[in-house]
CSV table of C-alpha atoms in Angstrom, one decimal:
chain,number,residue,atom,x,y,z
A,1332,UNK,CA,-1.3,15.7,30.9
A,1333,UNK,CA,-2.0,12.0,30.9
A,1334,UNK,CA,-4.3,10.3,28.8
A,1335,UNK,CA,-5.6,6.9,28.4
A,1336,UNK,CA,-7.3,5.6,25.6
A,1337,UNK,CA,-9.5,2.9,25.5
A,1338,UNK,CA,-9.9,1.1,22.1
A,1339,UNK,CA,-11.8,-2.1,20.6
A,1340,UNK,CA,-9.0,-2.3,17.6
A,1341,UNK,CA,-5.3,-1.8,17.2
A,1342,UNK,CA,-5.4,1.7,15.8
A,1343,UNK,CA,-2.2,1.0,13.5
A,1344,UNK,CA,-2.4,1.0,10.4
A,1345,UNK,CA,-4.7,3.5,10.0
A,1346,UNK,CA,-6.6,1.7,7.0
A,1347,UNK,CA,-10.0,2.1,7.6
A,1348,UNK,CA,-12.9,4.4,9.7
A,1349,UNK,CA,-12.1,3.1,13.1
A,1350,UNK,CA,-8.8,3.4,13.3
A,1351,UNK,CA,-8.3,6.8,11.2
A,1352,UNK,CA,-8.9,9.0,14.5
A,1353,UNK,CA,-7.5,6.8,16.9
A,1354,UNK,CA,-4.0,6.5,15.6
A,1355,UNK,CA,-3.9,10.0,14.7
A,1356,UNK,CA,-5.5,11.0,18.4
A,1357,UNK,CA,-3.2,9.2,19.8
A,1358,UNK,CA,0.1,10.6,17.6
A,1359,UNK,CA,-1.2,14.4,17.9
A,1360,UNK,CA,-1.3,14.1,21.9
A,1361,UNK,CA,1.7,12.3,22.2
A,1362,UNK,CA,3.9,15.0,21.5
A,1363,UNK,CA,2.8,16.9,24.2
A,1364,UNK,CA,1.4,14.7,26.6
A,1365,UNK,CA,2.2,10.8,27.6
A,1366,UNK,CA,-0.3,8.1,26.6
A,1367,UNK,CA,-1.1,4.8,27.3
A,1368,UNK,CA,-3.5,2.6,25.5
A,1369,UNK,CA,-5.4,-0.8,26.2
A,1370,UNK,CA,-7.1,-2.3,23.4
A,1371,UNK,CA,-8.9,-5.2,22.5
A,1372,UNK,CA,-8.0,-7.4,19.7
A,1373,UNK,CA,-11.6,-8.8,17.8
A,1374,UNK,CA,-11.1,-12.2,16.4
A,1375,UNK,CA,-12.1,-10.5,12.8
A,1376,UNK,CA,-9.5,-7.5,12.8
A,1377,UNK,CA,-7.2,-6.7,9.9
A,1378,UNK,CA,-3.7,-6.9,10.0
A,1379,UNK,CA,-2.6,-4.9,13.0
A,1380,UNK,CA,0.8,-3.4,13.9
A,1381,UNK,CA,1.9,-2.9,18.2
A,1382,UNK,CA,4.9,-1.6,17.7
A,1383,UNK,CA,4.4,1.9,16.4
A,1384,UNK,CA,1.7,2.3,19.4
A,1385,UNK,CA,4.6,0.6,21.6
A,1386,UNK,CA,6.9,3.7,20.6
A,1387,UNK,CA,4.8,6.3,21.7
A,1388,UNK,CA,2.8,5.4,24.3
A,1389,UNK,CA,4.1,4.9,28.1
A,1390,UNK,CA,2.1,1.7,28.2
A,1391,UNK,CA,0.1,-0.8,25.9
A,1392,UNK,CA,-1.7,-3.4,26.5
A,1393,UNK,CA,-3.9,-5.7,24.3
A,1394,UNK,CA,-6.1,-7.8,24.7
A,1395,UNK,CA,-7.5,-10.2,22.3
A,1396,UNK,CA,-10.9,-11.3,22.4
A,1397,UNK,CA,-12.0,-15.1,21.5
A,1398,UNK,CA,-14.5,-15.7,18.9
A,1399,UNK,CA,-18.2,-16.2,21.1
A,1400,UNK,CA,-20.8,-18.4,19.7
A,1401,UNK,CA,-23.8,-15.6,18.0
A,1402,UNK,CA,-26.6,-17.7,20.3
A,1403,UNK,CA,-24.6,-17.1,23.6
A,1404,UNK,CA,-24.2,-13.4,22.9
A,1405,UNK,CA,-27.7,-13.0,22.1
A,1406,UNK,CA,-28.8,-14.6,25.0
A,1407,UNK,CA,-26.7,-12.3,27.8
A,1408,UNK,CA,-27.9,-9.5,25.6
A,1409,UNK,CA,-31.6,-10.9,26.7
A,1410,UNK,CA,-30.7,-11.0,30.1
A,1411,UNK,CA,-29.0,-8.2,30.5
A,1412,UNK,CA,-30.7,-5.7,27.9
A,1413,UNK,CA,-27.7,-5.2,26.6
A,1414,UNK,CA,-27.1,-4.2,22.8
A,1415,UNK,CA,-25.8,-7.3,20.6
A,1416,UNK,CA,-22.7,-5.2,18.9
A,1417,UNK,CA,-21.9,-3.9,22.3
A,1418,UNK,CA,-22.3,-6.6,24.3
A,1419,UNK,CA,-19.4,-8.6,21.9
A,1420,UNK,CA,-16.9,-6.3,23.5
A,1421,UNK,CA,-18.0,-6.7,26.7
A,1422,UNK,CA,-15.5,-8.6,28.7
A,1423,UNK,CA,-14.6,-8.7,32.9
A,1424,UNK,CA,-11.2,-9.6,32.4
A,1425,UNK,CA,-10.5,-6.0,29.8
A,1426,UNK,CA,-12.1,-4.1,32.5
A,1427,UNK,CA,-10.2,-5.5,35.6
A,1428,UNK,CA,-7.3,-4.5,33.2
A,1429,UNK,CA,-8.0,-1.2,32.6
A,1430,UNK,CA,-8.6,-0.7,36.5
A,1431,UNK,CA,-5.3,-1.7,37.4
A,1432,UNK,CA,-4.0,0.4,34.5
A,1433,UNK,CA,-6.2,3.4,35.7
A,1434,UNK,CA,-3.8,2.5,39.4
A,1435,UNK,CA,-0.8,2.6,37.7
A,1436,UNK,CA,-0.8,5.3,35.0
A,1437,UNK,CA,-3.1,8.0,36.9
A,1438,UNK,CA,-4.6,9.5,33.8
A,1439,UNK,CA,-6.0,13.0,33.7
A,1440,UNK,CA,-8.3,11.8,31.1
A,1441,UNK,CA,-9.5,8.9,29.5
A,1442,UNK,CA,-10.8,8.5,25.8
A,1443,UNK,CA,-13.0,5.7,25.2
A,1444,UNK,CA,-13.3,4.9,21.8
A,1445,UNK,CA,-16.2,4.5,19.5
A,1446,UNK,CA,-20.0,3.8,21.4
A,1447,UNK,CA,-18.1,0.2,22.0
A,1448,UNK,CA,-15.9,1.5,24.4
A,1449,UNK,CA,-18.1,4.0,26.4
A,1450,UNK,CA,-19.8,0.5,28.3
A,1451,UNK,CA,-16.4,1.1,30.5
A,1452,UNK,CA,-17.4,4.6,31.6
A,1453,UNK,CA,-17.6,2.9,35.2
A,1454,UNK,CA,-13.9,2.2,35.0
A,1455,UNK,CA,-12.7,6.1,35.0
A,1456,UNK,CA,-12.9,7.1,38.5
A,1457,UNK,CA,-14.2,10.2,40.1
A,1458,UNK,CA,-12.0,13.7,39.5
A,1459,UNK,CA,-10.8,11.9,35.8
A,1460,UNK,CA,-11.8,13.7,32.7
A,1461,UNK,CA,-14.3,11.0,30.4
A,1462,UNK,CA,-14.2,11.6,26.7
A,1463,UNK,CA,-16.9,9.6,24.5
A,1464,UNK,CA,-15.1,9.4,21.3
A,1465,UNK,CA,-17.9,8.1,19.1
A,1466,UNK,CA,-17.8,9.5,15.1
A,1467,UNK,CA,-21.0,9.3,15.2
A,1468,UNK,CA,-24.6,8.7,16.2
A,1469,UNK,CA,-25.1,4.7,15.6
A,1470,UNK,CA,-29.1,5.6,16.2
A,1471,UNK,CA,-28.6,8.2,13.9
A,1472,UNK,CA,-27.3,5.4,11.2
A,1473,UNK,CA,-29.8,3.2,11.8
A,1474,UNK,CA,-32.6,5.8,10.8
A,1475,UNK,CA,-31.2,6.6,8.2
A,1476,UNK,CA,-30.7,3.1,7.0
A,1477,UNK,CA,-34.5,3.1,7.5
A,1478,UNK,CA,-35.1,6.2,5.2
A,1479,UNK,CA,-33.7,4.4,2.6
A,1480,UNK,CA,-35.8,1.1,3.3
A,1481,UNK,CA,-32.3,-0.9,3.4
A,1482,UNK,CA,-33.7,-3.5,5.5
A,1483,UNK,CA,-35.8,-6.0,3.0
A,1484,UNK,CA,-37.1,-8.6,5.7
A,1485,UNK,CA,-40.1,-8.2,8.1
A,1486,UNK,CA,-37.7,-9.9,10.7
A,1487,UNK,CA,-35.0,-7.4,10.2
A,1488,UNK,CA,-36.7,-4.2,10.6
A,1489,UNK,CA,-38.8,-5.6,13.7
A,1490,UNK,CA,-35.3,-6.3,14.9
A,1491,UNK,CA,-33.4,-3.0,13.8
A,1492,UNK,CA,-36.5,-1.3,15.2
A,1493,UNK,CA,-35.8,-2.5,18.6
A,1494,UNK,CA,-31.9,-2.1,18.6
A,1495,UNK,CA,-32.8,1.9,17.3
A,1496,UNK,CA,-35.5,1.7,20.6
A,1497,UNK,CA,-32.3,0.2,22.3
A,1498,UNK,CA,-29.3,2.7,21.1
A,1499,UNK,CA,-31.7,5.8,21.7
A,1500,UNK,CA,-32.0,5.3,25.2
A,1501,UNK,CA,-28.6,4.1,25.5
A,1502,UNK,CA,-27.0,7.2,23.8
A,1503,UNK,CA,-29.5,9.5,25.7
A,1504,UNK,CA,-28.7,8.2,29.3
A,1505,UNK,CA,-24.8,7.0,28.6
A,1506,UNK,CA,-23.5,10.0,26.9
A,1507,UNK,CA,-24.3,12.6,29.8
A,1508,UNK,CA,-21.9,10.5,31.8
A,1509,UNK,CA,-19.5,12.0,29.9
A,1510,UNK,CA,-17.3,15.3,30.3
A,1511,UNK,CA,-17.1,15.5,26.6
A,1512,UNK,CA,-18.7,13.4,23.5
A,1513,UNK,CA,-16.7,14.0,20.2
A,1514,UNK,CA,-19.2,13.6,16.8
A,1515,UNK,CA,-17.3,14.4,13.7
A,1516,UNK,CA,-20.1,16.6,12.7
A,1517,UNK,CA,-22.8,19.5,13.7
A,1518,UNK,CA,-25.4,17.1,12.3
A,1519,UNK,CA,-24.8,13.9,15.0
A,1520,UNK,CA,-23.8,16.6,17.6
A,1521,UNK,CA,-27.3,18.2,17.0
A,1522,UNK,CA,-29.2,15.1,17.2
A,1523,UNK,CA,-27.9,13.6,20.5
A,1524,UNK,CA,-28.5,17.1,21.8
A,1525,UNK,CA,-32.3,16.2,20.6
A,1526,UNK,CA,-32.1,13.1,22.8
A,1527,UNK,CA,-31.0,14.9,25.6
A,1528,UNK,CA,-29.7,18.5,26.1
A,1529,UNK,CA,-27.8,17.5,28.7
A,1530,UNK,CA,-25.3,16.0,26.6
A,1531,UNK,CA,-21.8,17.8,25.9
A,1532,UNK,CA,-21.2,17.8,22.3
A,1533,UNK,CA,-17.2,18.5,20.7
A,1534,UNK,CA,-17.3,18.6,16.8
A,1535,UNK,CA,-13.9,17.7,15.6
A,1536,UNK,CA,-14.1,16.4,12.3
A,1537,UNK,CA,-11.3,13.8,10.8
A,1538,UNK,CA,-8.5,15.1,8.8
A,1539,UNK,CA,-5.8,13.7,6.1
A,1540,UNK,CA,-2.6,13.6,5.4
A,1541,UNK,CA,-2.8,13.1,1.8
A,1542,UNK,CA,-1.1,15.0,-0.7
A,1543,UNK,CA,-2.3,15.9,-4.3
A,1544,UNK,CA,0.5,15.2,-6.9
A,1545,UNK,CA,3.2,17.7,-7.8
A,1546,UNK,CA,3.2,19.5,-10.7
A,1547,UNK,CA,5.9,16.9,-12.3
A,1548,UNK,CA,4.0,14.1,-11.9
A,1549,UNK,CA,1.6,12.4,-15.0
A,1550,UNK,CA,-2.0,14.5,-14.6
A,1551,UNK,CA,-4.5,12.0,-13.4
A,1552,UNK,CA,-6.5,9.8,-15.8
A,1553,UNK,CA,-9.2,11.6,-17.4
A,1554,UNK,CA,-12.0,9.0,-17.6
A,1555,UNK,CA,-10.8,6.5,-14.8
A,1556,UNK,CA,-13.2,7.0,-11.4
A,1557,UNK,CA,-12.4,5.3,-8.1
A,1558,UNK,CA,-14.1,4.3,-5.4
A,1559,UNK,CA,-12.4,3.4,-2.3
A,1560,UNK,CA,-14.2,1.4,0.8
A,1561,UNK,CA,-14.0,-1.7,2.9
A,1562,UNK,CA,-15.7,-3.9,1.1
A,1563,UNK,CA,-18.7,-5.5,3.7
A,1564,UNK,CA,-21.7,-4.1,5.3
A,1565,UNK,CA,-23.5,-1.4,4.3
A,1566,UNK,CA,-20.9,-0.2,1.8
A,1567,UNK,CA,-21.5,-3.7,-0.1
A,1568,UNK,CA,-24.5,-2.7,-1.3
A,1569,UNK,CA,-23.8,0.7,-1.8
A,1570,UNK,CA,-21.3,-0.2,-4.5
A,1571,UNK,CA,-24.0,-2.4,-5.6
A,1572,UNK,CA,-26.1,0.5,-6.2
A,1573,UNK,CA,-23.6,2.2,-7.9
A,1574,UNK,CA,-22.5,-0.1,-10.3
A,1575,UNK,CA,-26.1,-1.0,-11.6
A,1576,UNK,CA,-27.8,2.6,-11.4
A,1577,UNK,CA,-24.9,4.8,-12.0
A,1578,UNK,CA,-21.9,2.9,-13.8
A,1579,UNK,CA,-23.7,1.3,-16.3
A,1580,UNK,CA,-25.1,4.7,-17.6
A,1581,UNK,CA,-21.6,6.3,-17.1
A,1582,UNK,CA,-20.2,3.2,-20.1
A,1583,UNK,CA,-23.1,3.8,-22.4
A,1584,UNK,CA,-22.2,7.6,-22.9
A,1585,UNK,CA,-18.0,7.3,-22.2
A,1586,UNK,CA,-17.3,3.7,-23.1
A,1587,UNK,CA,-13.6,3.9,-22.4
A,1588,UNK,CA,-14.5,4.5,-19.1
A,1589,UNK,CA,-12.7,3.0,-16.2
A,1590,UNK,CA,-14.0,2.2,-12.3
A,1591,UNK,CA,-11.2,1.2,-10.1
A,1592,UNK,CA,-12.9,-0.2,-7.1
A,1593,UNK,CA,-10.1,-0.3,-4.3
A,1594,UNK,CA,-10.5,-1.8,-1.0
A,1595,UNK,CA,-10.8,-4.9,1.2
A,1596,UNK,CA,-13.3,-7.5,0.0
A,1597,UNK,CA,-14.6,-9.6,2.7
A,1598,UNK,CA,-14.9,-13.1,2.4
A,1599,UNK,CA,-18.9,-12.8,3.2
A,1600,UNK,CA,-18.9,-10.6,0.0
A,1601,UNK,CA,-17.8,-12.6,-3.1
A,1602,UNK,CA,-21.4,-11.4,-4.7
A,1603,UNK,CA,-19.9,-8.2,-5.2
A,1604,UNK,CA,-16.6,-9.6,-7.2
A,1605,UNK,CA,-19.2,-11.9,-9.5
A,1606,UNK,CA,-21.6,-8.9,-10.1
A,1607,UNK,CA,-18.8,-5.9,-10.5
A,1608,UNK,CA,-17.2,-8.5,-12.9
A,1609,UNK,CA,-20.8,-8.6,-15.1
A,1610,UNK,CA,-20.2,-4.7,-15.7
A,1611,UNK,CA,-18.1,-3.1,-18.4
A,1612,UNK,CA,-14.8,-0.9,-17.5
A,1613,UNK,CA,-14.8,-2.2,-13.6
A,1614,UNK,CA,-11.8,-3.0,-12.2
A,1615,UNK,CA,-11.5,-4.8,-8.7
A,1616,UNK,CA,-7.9,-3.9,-7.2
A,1617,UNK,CA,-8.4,-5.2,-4.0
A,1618,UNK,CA,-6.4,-3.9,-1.3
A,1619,UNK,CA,-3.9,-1.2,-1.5
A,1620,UNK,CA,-1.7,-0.2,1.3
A,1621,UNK,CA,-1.1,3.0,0.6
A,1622,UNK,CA,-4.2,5.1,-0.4
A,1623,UNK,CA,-1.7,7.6,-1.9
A,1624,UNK,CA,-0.9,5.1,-4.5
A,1625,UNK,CA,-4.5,3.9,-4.9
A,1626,UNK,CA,-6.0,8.0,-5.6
A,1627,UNK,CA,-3.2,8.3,-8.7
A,1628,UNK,CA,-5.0,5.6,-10.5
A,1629,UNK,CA,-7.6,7.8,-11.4
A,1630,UNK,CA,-9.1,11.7,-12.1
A,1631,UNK,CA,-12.4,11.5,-9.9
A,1632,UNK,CA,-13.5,10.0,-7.2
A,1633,UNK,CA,-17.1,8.5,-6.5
A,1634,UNK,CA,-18.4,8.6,-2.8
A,1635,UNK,CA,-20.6,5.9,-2.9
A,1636,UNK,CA,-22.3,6.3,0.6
A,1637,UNK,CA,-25.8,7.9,1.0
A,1638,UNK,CA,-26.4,9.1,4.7
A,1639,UNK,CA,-26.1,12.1,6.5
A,1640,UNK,CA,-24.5,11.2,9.5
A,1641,UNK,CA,-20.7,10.7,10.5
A,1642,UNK,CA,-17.9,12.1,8.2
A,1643,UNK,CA,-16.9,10.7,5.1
A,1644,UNK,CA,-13.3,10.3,5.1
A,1645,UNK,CA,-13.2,8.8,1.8
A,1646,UNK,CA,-14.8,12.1,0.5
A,1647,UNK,CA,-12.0,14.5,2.1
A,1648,UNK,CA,-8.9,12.2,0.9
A,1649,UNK,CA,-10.2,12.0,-2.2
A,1650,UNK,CA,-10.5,16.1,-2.5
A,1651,UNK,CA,-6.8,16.6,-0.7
A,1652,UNK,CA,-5.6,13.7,-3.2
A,1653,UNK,CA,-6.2,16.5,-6.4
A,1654,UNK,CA,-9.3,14.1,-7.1
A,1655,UNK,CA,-12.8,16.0,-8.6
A,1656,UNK,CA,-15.0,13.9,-6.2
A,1657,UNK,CA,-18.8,13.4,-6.7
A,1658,UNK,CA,-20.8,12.2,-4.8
A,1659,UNK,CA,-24.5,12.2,-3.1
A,1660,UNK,CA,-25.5,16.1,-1.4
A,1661,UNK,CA,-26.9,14.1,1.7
A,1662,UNK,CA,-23.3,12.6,2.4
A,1663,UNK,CA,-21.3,16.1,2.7
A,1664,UNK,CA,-23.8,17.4,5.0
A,1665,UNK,CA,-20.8,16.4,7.5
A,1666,UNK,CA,-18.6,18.6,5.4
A,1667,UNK,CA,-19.6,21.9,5.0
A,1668,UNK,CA,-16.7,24.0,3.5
A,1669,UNK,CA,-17.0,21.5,0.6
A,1670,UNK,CA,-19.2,23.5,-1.7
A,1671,UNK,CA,-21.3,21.9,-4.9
A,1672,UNK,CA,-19.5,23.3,-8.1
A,1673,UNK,CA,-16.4,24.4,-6.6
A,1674,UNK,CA,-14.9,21.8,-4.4
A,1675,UNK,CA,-17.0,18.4,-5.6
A,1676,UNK,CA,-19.8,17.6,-7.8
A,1677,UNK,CA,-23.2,17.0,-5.8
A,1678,UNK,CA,-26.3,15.0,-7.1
A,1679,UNK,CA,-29.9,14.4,-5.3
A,1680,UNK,CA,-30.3,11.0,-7.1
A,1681,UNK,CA,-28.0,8.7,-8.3
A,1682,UNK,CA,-29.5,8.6,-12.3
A,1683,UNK,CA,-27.9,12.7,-11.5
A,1684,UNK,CA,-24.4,10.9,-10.4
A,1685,UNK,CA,-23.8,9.6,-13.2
A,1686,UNK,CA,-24.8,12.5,-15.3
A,1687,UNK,CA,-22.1,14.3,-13.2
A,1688,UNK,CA,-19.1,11.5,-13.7
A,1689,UNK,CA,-20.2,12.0,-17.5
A,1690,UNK,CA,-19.5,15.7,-17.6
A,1691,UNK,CA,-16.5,15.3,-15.3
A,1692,UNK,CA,-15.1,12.9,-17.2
A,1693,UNK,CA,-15.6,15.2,-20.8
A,1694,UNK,CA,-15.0,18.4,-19.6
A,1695,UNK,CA,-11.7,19.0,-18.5
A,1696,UNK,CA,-11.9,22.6,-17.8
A,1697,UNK,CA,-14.2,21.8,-15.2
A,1698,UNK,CA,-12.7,18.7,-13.7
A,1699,UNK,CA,-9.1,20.6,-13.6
A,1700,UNK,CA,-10.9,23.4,-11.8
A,1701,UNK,CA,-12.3,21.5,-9.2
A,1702,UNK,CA,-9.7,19.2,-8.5
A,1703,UNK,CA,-7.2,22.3,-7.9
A,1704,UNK,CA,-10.0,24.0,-5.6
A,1705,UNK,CA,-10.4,21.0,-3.5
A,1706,UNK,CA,-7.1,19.8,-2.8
A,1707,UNK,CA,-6.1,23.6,-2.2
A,1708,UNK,CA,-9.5,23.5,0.6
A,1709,UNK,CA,-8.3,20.2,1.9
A,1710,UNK,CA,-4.8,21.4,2.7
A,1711,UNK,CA,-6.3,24.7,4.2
A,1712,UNK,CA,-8.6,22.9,6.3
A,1713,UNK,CA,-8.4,19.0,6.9
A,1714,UNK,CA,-5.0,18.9,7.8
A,1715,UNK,CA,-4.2,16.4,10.7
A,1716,UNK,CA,-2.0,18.6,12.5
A,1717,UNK,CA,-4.5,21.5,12.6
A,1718,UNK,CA,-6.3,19.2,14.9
A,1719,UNK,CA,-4.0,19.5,17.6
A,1720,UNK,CA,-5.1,22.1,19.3
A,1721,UNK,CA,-8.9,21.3,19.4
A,1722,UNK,CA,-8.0,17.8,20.7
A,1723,UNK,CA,-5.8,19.5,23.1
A,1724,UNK,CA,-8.7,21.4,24.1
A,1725,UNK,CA,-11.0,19.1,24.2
A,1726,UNK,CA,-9.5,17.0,26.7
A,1727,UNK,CA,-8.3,19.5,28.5
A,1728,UNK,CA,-12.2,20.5,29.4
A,1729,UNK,CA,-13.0,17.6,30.3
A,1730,UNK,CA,-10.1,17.0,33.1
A,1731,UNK,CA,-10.9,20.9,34.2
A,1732,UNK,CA,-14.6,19.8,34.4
A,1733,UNK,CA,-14.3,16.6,36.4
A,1734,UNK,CA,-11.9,18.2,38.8
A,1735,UNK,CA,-14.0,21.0,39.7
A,1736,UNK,CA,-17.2,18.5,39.8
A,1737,UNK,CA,-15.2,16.5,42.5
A,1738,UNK,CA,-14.6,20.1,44.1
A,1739,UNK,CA,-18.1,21.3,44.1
A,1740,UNK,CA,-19.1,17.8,45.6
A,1741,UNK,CA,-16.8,18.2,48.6
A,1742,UNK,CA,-18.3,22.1,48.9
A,1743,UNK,CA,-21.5,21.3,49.1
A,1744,UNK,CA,-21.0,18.1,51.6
């Protein structure tokens, strides 16, 4: 089988959300099948590597894509009714690109990557399979973003109001197109089904490849927590939320407690650096290359994110790293052999987290115990390679079901 993917990053490294499925989608198929990939390149992208794409795929191509004035994309979102984050990866010359690549490779199927990517669907011709390789429902995001009342300014909800009105109908009507739509979790599967039934839903949820230490190594830290994130967005004030509601309660009981924050910090996000350095026993370690190193710096992990939709790969590393992981019960909705007691530490409020990093980080009966369940749960059931086979299946419904569309088409004409 051949399959094309379609991507609005380099996918190597893997170091954060967007590129975590992609690279390893791409590395899984390519042992069986041959690939080819066209990307973009955003003017804001981290550190990207071609070459380890370059050895596995047939064909690569890249294209970067120039920094666009905000006003100017605004105003062809206007006139075309276009969505604002979409319509910055919207570019003639990419899909004249991927049309001539679609001539010359032939693909059996073609994965487009993230909702960014499914605006080529009009690329993949009849008779190819069309995979909509989301993570999740961005409509899904935003309401829960407005559950939690994140956004402050009349002007901003009126406007995230309209983008939800927007991404509802775009999801609904753009997704069907599709021979398959991939959601990391029943939940986001569920709830486009609710926009429309006509949708065909594929839960594969991420996986890891990390490894909890061996038995020779040091034991973890006992009352050292991490937190690991890219550091911008929604996760900015997140960690905010942490560090002020839960941290600070977590020093007055345990004052030799540690909080490693790991990740990349955006320039737009010094606030963060200032404020984290206002609060006892933080630590800011910036970014670390390789997250194995980063989980041995401490015992237990916080998941800092509170939202129900997507998977929180954050929150599966940090269980297959050895880590006793705690975290908010509304984020491992997405994970569901992860269960409260056993594998992780759940709380309903975050004045509850930090009464759980307190008794994880004094009771080490319990924190050993849950830190051998989870990585043992992890290994059993978020290893990458066991994901082979549903990708492999995936994508092979979709080329079986656009074929025999074509063949029905030609029956009943």
């Amino acid at each position: 089988m051949k399959i094309l993917f379609l991507n609005s990053e380099p996918c190597y490294p893997p170091v954060n959300g967007v590129r975590i499925k992609s690279w390893h989608a791409l590395r899984l198929m390519a042992k069986e099948n041959e690939v080819a990939v066209a990307t973009l390149i955003p003017p804001e992208v981290e550190a990207y590597d071609l070459d380890p794409i370059k050895d596995i795929a047939s064909e690569v191509i890249a294209m970067p894509l120039e920094k666009r004035r905000p006003i100017g994309v605004a105003w062809r979102c206007l006139t075309r009714g276009s969505i604002y984050f979409m319509e910055r990866f919207r570019r003639e010359a990419f899909r004249e690109k991927v049309q001539d690549m679609i001539r010359r490779f032939s693909p059996d199927v073609i994965h487009c990557d993230l909702i960014l990517m499914t605006q080529y669907r009009d690329c993949i011709p009849s008779g190819v399979g069309a995979v909509a390789s989301i993570n999740d429902s961005y409509a899904l995001t935003l309401e829960n973003s407005f559950q939690h009342n994140r956004y402050k300014s009349l002007r901003m909800k009126m406007y995230r109001k309209y983008q939800l009105r927007q991404l509802k109908k775009y999801e609904a009507r753009q997704f069907q197109k599709f021979h398959a739509t991939h959601t990391m979790t029943d939940v986001d599967a569920a709830y486009l089904r609710s926009l429309n039934p006509a949708i065909w839903t594929e839960v594969i949820p991420n996986g890891t490849d990390i490894l909890p230490p061996d038995n020779s190594e040091a034991p973890l830290p006992e009352q050292h927590a991490i937190v690991v994130a890219r550091l911008g967005g929604d996760n900015v004030e997140a960690l905010e939320r942490i560090l002020d509601i839960v941290w600070r309660n977590v020093v007055s009981q345990v004052p030799d407690a540690v909080l490693h924050v790991v990740g990349r910090l955006l320039d737009s996000c010094g606030r963060l650096e200032e404020f984290a350095g206002s609060i006892k026993g933080v630590q800011m370690e910036g970014f670390v290359p390789e997250l194995t190193d980063a989980y041995r710096m401490a015992g237990i992990s916080i998941v800092p994110v509170d939202k129900n939709c997507g998977l929180i790969n954050k929150a599966v590393e940090g269980m297959a790293a050895g880590l006793c992981v705690v975290g908010l019960r509304k984020a491992f909705e997405g994970i569901p052999e992860a269960v409260d007691g056993e594998h992780c530490l759940l709380a309903d409020s975050y004045s509850e987290m930090g009464a759980l990093l307190v008794r994880a980080m004094t009771d080490s009966e319990l924190r050993g115990r849950i830190q051998r369940a989870a990585a043992k749960m992890a290994k059993q059931r978020y290893s990458w390679e066991s994901r082979r086979s549903q990708y492999q299946a995936m994508y092979d419904r979709a080329s079986q079901l656009a074929r025999r569309k074509v063949k029905l088409r030609r029956f009943q004409t």
